[in-house]
XYZ file of C-alpha atoms in Angstrom:
490
model
C 12.470 -59.221 -29.888
C 13.535 -60.473 -26.484
C 11.072 -60.895 -23.651
C 12.914 -58.245 -21.644
C 12.693 -55.724 -24.491
C 9.019 -56.533 -24.966
C 8.287 -55.915 -21.238
C 10.178 -52.622 -21.400
C 8.085 -51.462 -24.367
C 4.854 -52.508 -22.676
C 5.840 -50.601 -19.540
C 6.718 -47.518 -21.611
C 3.403 -47.739 -23.464
C 1.578 -48.167 -20.138
C 3.380 -45.129 -18.751
C 2.399 -43.037 -21.809
C -1.224 -44.172 -21.546
C -1.258 -43.325 -17.843
C 0.054 -39.812 -18.585
C -2.596 -39.309 -21.284
C -5.353 -40.406 -18.900
C -4.038 -38.059 -16.209
C -4.079 -35.137 -18.650
C -7.671 -35.839 -19.697
C -8.705 -36.174 -16.057
C -7.078 -32.821 -15.268
C -8.892 -31.219 -18.209
C -12.216 -32.728 -17.080
C -11.720 -31.462 -13.499
C -10.714 -28.053 -14.842
C -13.815 -27.740 -17.037
C -16.179 -28.941 -14.296
C -14.623 -26.454 -11.838
C -14.784 -23.656 -14.424
C -18.460 -24.262 -15.264
C -19.344 -24.576 -11.575
C -17.570 -21.304 -10.718
C -19.208 -19.506 -13.679
C -22.673 -20.627 -12.508
C -21.946 -19.789 -8.868
C -20.536 -16.376 -9.752
C -23.583 -15.538 -11.886
C -25.915 -16.585 -9.063
C -24.081 -14.459 -6.480
C -23.106 -11.421 -8.555
C -25.878 -11.231 -11.148
C -26.681 -7.592 -10.332
C -23.008 -6.528 -10.422
C -22.453 -8.448 -13.682
C -25.526 -7.038 -15.391
C -25.378 -3.392 -14.319
C -22.741 -0.675 -13.969
C -23.306 1.247 -10.752
C -24.667 4.803 -10.906
C -25.200 7.133 -7.961
C -27.476 10.171 -7.948
C -26.770 12.308 -4.892
C -29.653 13.691 -2.829
C -30.455 17.392 -3.128
C -29.258 19.727 -0.379
C -32.064 19.910 2.216
C -33.789 23.242 2.818
C -36.469 22.366 5.363
C -38.439 19.468 6.798
C -41.982 18.475 5.815
C -43.377 18.233 9.347
C -44.097 15.312 11.637
C -45.464 12.161 9.991
C -48.158 10.795 12.292
C -50.802 8.054 12.080
C -53.144 8.710 9.149
C -50.628 10.731 7.132
C -49.804 9.560 3.615
C -46.627 10.967 2.067
C -46.326 10.306 -1.690
C -43.894 11.326 -4.386
C -42.964 10.397 -7.941
C -39.286 10.310 -8.882
C -37.617 9.863 -12.256
C -34.546 7.713 -12.805
C -33.057 7.003 -16.237
C -31.072 3.862 -15.311
C -31.976 0.256 -16.088
C -31.952 -0.996 -12.498
C -32.849 0.625 -9.171
C -30.686 -0.723 -6.371
C -31.581 1.450 -3.356
C -33.004 4.766 -2.162
C -31.617 6.893 0.676
C -33.884 9.265 2.610
C -32.747 12.083 4.926
C -34.646 12.059 8.249
C -34.777 14.083 11.450
C -36.091 13.115 14.899
C -36.316 16.639 16.393
C -33.436 15.580 18.660
C -35.631 13.220 20.682
C -36.437 9.531 21.053
C -39.650 8.675 19.228
C -41.670 5.473 19.058
C -43.713 3.589 16.499
C -42.869 2.253 13.052
C -42.344 3.789 9.642
C -43.314 2.045 6.408
C -41.839 2.936 3.012
C -43.291 1.510 -0.202
C -41.704 1.776 -3.645
C -43.438 0.822 -6.896
C -42.934 1.040 -10.656
C -46.588 2.037 -11.126
C -49.008 4.389 -9.323
C -50.431 2.994 -6.102
C -53.986 1.681 -6.101
C -53.793 -0.248 -9.384
C -54.834 -3.901 -9.109
C -52.014 -5.084 -11.393
C -49.494 -3.251 -9.218
C -49.824 -5.437 -6.121
C -46.865 -7.662 -6.934
C -44.682 -4.736 -7.991
C -44.479 -3.014 -4.606
C -41.354 -3.245 -2.424
C -42.164 -2.619 1.266
C -39.844 -2.073 4.207
C -40.717 -1.266 7.809
C -38.380 0.624 10.186
C -38.360 0.978 13.963
C -38.520 4.712 14.689
C -36.926 4.518 18.133
C -33.628 3.345 16.596
C -33.341 6.397 14.320
C -30.952 9.244 15.063
C -31.379 12.935 14.355
C -30.135 14.157 10.955
C -29.414 10.629 9.768
C -30.424 8.635 6.703
C -32.557 5.590 5.866
C -31.268 3.326 3.105
C -33.941 1.190 1.484
C -32.939 -1.714 -0.767
C -35.170 -1.938 -3.843
C -33.430 -4.291 -6.276
C -35.830 -4.035 -9.249
C -35.538 -3.310 -12.955
C -36.354 0.241 -13.969
C -39.278 0.322 -16.399
C -40.158 3.626 -18.013
C -38.053 5.694 -15.614
C -40.859 6.689 -13.173
C -41.005 5.371 -9.617
C -43.643 5.961 -6.961
C -42.961 6.257 -3.224
C -45.447 6.106 -0.351
C -44.552 6.667 3.330
C -46.839 5.984 6.287
C -46.360 5.544 10.027
C -47.987 3.521 12.777
C -48.086 4.157 16.522
C -47.066 7.816 16.270
C -48.609 11.147 17.231
C -47.508 14.789 17.331
C -44.556 15.194 19.672
C -43.595 11.564 19.118
C -42.899 11.306 15.370
C -40.095 11.874 12.881
C -39.895 13.939 9.690
C -38.146 13.936 6.317
C -35.966 16.636 4.779
C -36.946 18.204 1.457
C -35.649 20.648 -1.153
C -37.069 22.801 -3.947
C -38.527 20.897 -6.922
C -40.616 21.257 -10.060
C -44.359 20.792 -9.730
C -44.572 17.197 -11.042
C -41.791 16.066 -8.673
C -43.282 17.619 -5.539
C -44.113 15.517 -2.511
C -47.802 15.136 -1.605
C -49.070 15.056 1.954
C -52.492 13.438 2.043
C -52.909 14.414 -1.619
C -51.826 18.048 -1.189
C -48.543 19.301 -2.771
C -46.031 20.807 -0.341
C -44.075 22.827 -2.925
C -40.872 20.790 -2.534
C -39.477 17.264 -2.987
C -37.942 14.793 -0.552
C -34.139 14.654 -0.490
C -33.597 11.193 -1.944
C -30.274 9.653 -2.961
C -30.580 7.083 -5.745
C -28.293 4.104 -6.391
C -28.824 2.034 -9.495
C -27.141 0.942 -12.664
C -27.119 0.714 -16.448
C -26.796 -2.509 -18.403
C -23.184 -3.471 -19.156
C -21.568 -5.349 -22.045
C -20.896 -8.299 -19.746
C -24.529 -8.259 -18.660
C -25.665 -8.778 -22.256
C -22.985 -11.284 -23.280
C -22.029 -13.074 -20.047
C -22.582 -16.651 -21.232
C -20.920 -15.993 -24.595
C -17.906 -14.578 -22.723
C -17.905 -17.687 -20.498
C -17.968 -19.931 -23.585
C -15.121 -18.082 -25.335
C -13.052 -17.963 -22.128
C -13.608 -21.697 -21.677
C -12.245 -22.317 -25.183
C -9.187 -20.190 -24.421
C -8.736 -22.126 -21.183
C -8.676 -25.428 -23.090
C -6.054 -24.076 -25.509
C -3.921 -22.827 -22.614
C -4.264 -26.215 -20.921
C -2.945 -28.103 -23.956
C -0.219 -25.482 -24.336
C 0.906 -26.081 -20.729
C 0.420 -29.850 -20.496
C 0.761 -30.994 -24.123
C -1.047 -33.794 -25.922
C 1.613 -36.500 -26.127
C 4.607 -37.720 -24.201
C 6.537 -34.458 -24.048
C 6.731 -32.728 -20.700
C 5.462 -29.139 -20.743
C 5.570 -26.217 -18.319
C 2.419 -27.382 -16.513
C 3.899 -30.818 -15.850
C 7.086 -29.252 -14.456
C 5.042 -26.894 -12.276
C 3.003 -29.729 -10.766
C 6.177 -31.724 -10.195
C 7.711 -28.718 -8.437
C 4.664 -28.337 -6.178
C 4.725 -32.021 -5.181
C 8.469 -31.911 -4.537
C 8.532 -28.877 -2.259
C 5.096 -28.736 -0.633
C 6.371 -30.539 2.489
C 9.185 -27.991 2.851
C 6.742 -25.090 2.434
C 4.413 -26.553 5.077
C 7.322 -26.952 7.511
C 8.506 -23.372 6.944
C 4.961 -22.072 7.479
C 4.627 -24.053 10.732
C 8.045 -22.822 11.895
C 7.202 -19.153 11.258
C 3.768 -19.435 12.844
C 5.104 -21.155 15.992
C 8.063 -18.760 16.266
C 5.716 -15.772 16.331
C 4.041 -16.964 19.539
C 6.984 -18.733 21.136
C 6.995 -18.336 24.952
C 3.756 -16.358 24.799
C 1.247 -17.198 27.523
C -1.768 -16.775 25.220
C -0.110 -18.165 22.090
C -2.083 -17.983 18.857
C -5.034 -16.552 20.827
C -3.337 -13.190 20.153
C -4.571 -13.587 16.563
C -8.057 -12.999 18.014
C -7.111 -10.355 20.558
C -4.815 -8.216 18.417
C -7.417 -6.990 15.875
C -10.103 -6.631 18.555
C -7.959 -4.553 20.928
C -6.643 -2.405 18.080
C -10.191 -1.810 16.854
C -11.343 -0.930 20.375
C -8.664 1.757 20.781
C -9.287 3.220 17.314
C -13.044 3.057 17.784
C -12.859 5.084 21.004
C -10.551 7.641 19.382
C -12.355 8.092 16.072
C -15.991 7.594 17.110
C -15.992 9.667 20.292
C -13.058 12.084 20.214
C -13.036 12.817 16.463
C -16.731 11.983 15.983
C -16.737 9.671 12.989
C -20.187 9.357 11.364
C -19.343 6.273 9.295
C -22.160 3.730 9.270
C -21.311 0.610 11.324
C -17.916 2.022 12.226
C -16.759 -1.079 14.204
C -16.980 -3.365 11.153
C -15.630 -0.607 8.875
C -12.586 -0.232 11.126
C -11.990 -3.891 12.014
C -12.204 -5.083 8.391
C -9.580 -2.539 7.340
C -7.337 -3.333 10.297
C -7.320 -7.061 9.546
C -6.592 -6.666 5.826
C -3.967 -3.936 6.196
C -2.227 -5.717 9.098
C -1.963 -8.832 6.942
C -0.447 -6.748 4.163
C 2.185 -5.041 6.341
C 3.076 -8.187 8.333
C 3.335 -10.501 5.324
C 5.338 -8.075 3.198
C 7.481 -7.068 6.203
C 8.232 -10.738 6.895
C 8.852 -11.519 3.233
C 11.227 -8.565 2.996
C 13.746 -10.303 5.306
C 13.041 -13.836 4.037
C 16.200 -14.204 1.931
C 18.587 -12.407 4.313
C 17.117 -14.218 7.328
C 17.622 -17.647 5.725
C 21.168 -16.964 4.490
C 22.564 -20.005 6.347
C 20.159 -22.361 4.555
C 20.504 -20.714 1.150
C 24.312 -20.985 1.130
C 24.311 -24.659 2.193
C 21.204 -26.360 0.749
C 19.665 -25.961 -2.695
C 16.027 -24.974 -2.507
C 14.228 -22.645 -4.919
C 14.781 -19.289 -3.243
C 11.288 -17.946 -3.907
C 9.959 -20.498 -1.394
C 11.279 -18.416 1.523
C 9.277 -15.191 0.883
C 6.321 -17.296 -0.271
C 6.250 -19.283 2.995
C 6.435 -16.033 5.022
C 3.312 -14.732 3.303
C 1.520 -18.064 3.804
C 2.319 -18.158 7.531
C 0.828 -14.668 7.934
C -2.219 -15.820 5.950
C -2.941 -18.305 8.760
C -3.272 -15.311 11.123
C -5.572 -13.639 8.602
C -7.931 -16.613 8.582
C -7.964 -16.759 12.402
C -8.629 -12.999 12.568
C -11.716 -13.501 10.392
C -13.511 -15.157 13.316
C -13.728 -12.010 15.510
C -14.616 -9.996 12.406
C -17.526 -12.289 11.544
C -18.604 -12.077 15.170
C -18.563 -8.257 14.941
C -20.593 -8.447 11.714
C -23.201 -10.590 13.454
C -23.327 -8.467 16.645
C -23.755 -5.190 14.739
C -26.713 -6.576 12.808
C -25.155 -6.927 9.359
C -26.603 -9.766 7.314
C -24.334 -12.677 6.341
C -25.324 -13.365 2.725
C -24.307 -15.652 -0.114
C -21.946 -12.875 -1.273
C -19.532 -14.004 1.473
C -18.642 -16.891 -0.856
C -16.720 -14.304 -2.911
C -14.197 -13.761 -0.113
C -11.829 -16.546 -1.312
C -11.333 -14.588 -4.549
C -10.341 -11.513 -2.542
C -7.966 -13.464 -0.285
C -6.341 -15.168 -3.280
C -5.758 -11.800 -4.999
C -4.463 -10.252 -1.771
C -2.136 -13.211 -1.176
C -0.805 -12.979 -4.741
C -0.264 -9.231 -4.411
C 1.659 -9.670 -1.146
C 3.821 -12.424 -2.662
C 4.708 -10.075 -5.516
C 5.579 -7.264 -3.111
C 7.662 -9.677 -1.003
C 9.649 -10.842 -4.036
C 10.439 -7.237 -4.978
C 11.426 -6.110 -1.483
C 13.310 -9.290 -0.507
C 15.442 -8.869 -3.640
C 16.080 -5.215 -2.810
C 16.956 -6.159 0.786
C 19.806 -8.432 -0.338
C 21.597 -5.630 -2.194
C 20.389 -2.633 -0.185
C 19.894 -3.299 3.552
C 18.259 0.088 4.138
C 15.165 -1.330 2.405
C 13.753 -2.441 5.773
C 13.839 1.125 7.117
C 12.385 2.573 3.917
C 9.602 -0.021 4.091
C 8.698 1.178 7.603
C 8.193 4.710 6.269
C 6.452 3.562 3.082
C 3.982 1.340 4.969
C 3.109 4.255 7.268
C 2.458 6.585 4.316
C 0.504 3.800 2.614
C -1.679 3.392 5.709
C -2.637 7.091 5.790
C -3.245 7.078 2.024
C -5.798 4.288 2.505
C -9.240 5.009 4.033
C -8.872 2.765 7.081
C -10.395 4.938 9.818
C -11.712 7.844 7.742
C -14.341 7.892 4.934
C -13.090 8.196 1.385
C -15.568 11.047 0.829
C -13.305 13.478 2.730
C -10.565 13.165 0.091
C -10.648 16.165 -2.311
C -11.597 15.401 -5.897
C -8.159 16.370 -7.265
C -6.518 13.745 -4.993
C -8.886 10.884 -5.890
C -6.328 9.465 -8.335
C -4.345 8.344 -5.256
C -7.178 5.977 -4.364
C -7.536 4.649 -7.906
C -3.853 3.677 -8.011
C -3.792 2.332 -4.454
C -4.178 -1.493 -4.541
C -5.064 -1.684 -0.838
C -7.965 0.736 -1.350
C -9.521 -1.639 -3.878
C -8.973 -4.702 -1.687
C -10.588 -2.896 1.247
C -13.470 -1.647 -0.887
C -14.113 -5.187 -2.154
C -13.993 -6.542 1.409
C -16.281 -3.890 2.898
C -18.862 -4.161 0.114
C -19.339 -7.844 0.924
C -19.280 -7.429 4.719
C -21.352 -4.261 5.092
C -23.705 -4.414 2.102
C -23.976 -8.165 1.627
C -23.688 -7.871 -2.165
C -21.082 -8.449 -4.845
C -18.772 -5.530 -5.678
C -18.983 -4.019 -9.148
C -17.192 -5.898 -11.938
C -14.558 -3.155 -12.205
C -13.396 -4.002 -8.661
C -12.722 -7.611 -9.696
C -10.536 -6.238 -12.479
C -8.641 -3.908 -10.128
C -8.038 -6.629 -7.522
C -6.913 -9.265 -10.026
C -4.958 -6.784 -12.157
C -2.880 -5.408 -9.269
C -2.231 -8.950 -7.983
C -0.985 -10.299 -11.328
C 0.967 -7.129 -12.162
C 2.931 -7.119 -8.887
C 3.471 -10.887 -9.020
C 4.760 -10.641 -12.594
C 7.117 -7.747 -11.823
C 8.271 -9.397 -8.579
C 8.933 -12.760 -10.264
C 10.885 -11.083 -13.099
C 13.082 -9.051 -10.710
C 13.633 -12.032 -8.399
C 14.494 -14.388 -11.252
C 17.086 -12.027 -12.724
C 18.775 -11.268 -9.387
C 18.677 -14.565 -7.461
C 21.942 -15.950 -8.916
C 23.827 -13.063 -7.275
C 22.256 -13.523 -3.821
C 25.075 -15.730 -2.482
C 27.595 -12.989 -3.235
C 25.856 -10.519 -0.899
C 24.531 -12.724 1.918
């Protein structure tokens, strides 16, 4: 064997060893990331993982129980059959006046006064002067339900007759009646109950994580192989490295072109959602009297997400036709054009998050660890928009009226999504429209994190991911089959 041949073999063997080491490193990084995400997700969304949400609506109020002043003790026992009590909602009235003092609500799994019950009581204090007439108080409990009976005690401090609030009540059986200083009032407080029952995932979460991890390893070796052969994963990574510079340049070009010759430039990414929210807030909170809780955040969150959807898909729709000169002269994978359009709009989305977070802080909403779930939402939303862009950009090549149809469809889609109205006003027989509306689920996921500070229910993760993958799969299939004919119609 010649020295030259020997060096060639050594180089080939070194190259194979290097590839093997790279594959094992990728697998190690993948497993570490997977375990870290599983732990983080369990820490953030433990309640949503463990329990399926249940809502028990409050009874229709008949009358109020009278002013609650210093020295009064309002007590009631309620029954709830779920496994976890998330929150209670009380209906209050202020007699259409501004009152002062504080209100204290205590919730316990055992009767009050027991020594062993001290650590079981959840207590929240409310400023009475901030309460509005015929409004509600939502109290977060967050405790396991044991035995089904819960005990409530309400007291006030700094109040007197003519300066106190009251609670609404409805008819009830004797054992459920509210007591005022130990005396039954013949009715029960109108209390809405939110809780949950234990789910399959709640019982088997770590086993599911273990099985999914095993499947992930099998998929990894299926994509990247064990030996020298190049698999789909290797080709995908090579593709990403080859064209990532082009994608970044297209994104920069689209982003700069949007604000070209504008005096304020990208600062419009801040102003646009804020000014739109201001106009809609004035219209729907004063003229049409919207009673949605924290309406500014409710409205601004929807505006930002839906504007990203319409702008990214609208830009992606014309991505192939608009780059006809490049497509007919230079070979580049054609999907890069709609993909880069969506990415450039995503930059605006991230910038728009700053005024939204400011609005969340100003309106008193708590920024919690659940905000770490937002990247999952944005990734699903981005994937969904890429899928829609692939479908519509393909249609646009063969049928130029697609852009006009999209204008009508996006308008209908906007009104079919609860952006500035509550979903509760939609009749029951039309609720299926919401269930099959991807943007409704993305908005619901977003608002749950922003306005409640908790993880959405597990079903919402399934909806968001399912719609994203379904539209991406359909879009990629349609695009792949039609792209060879693009040059004939451009």
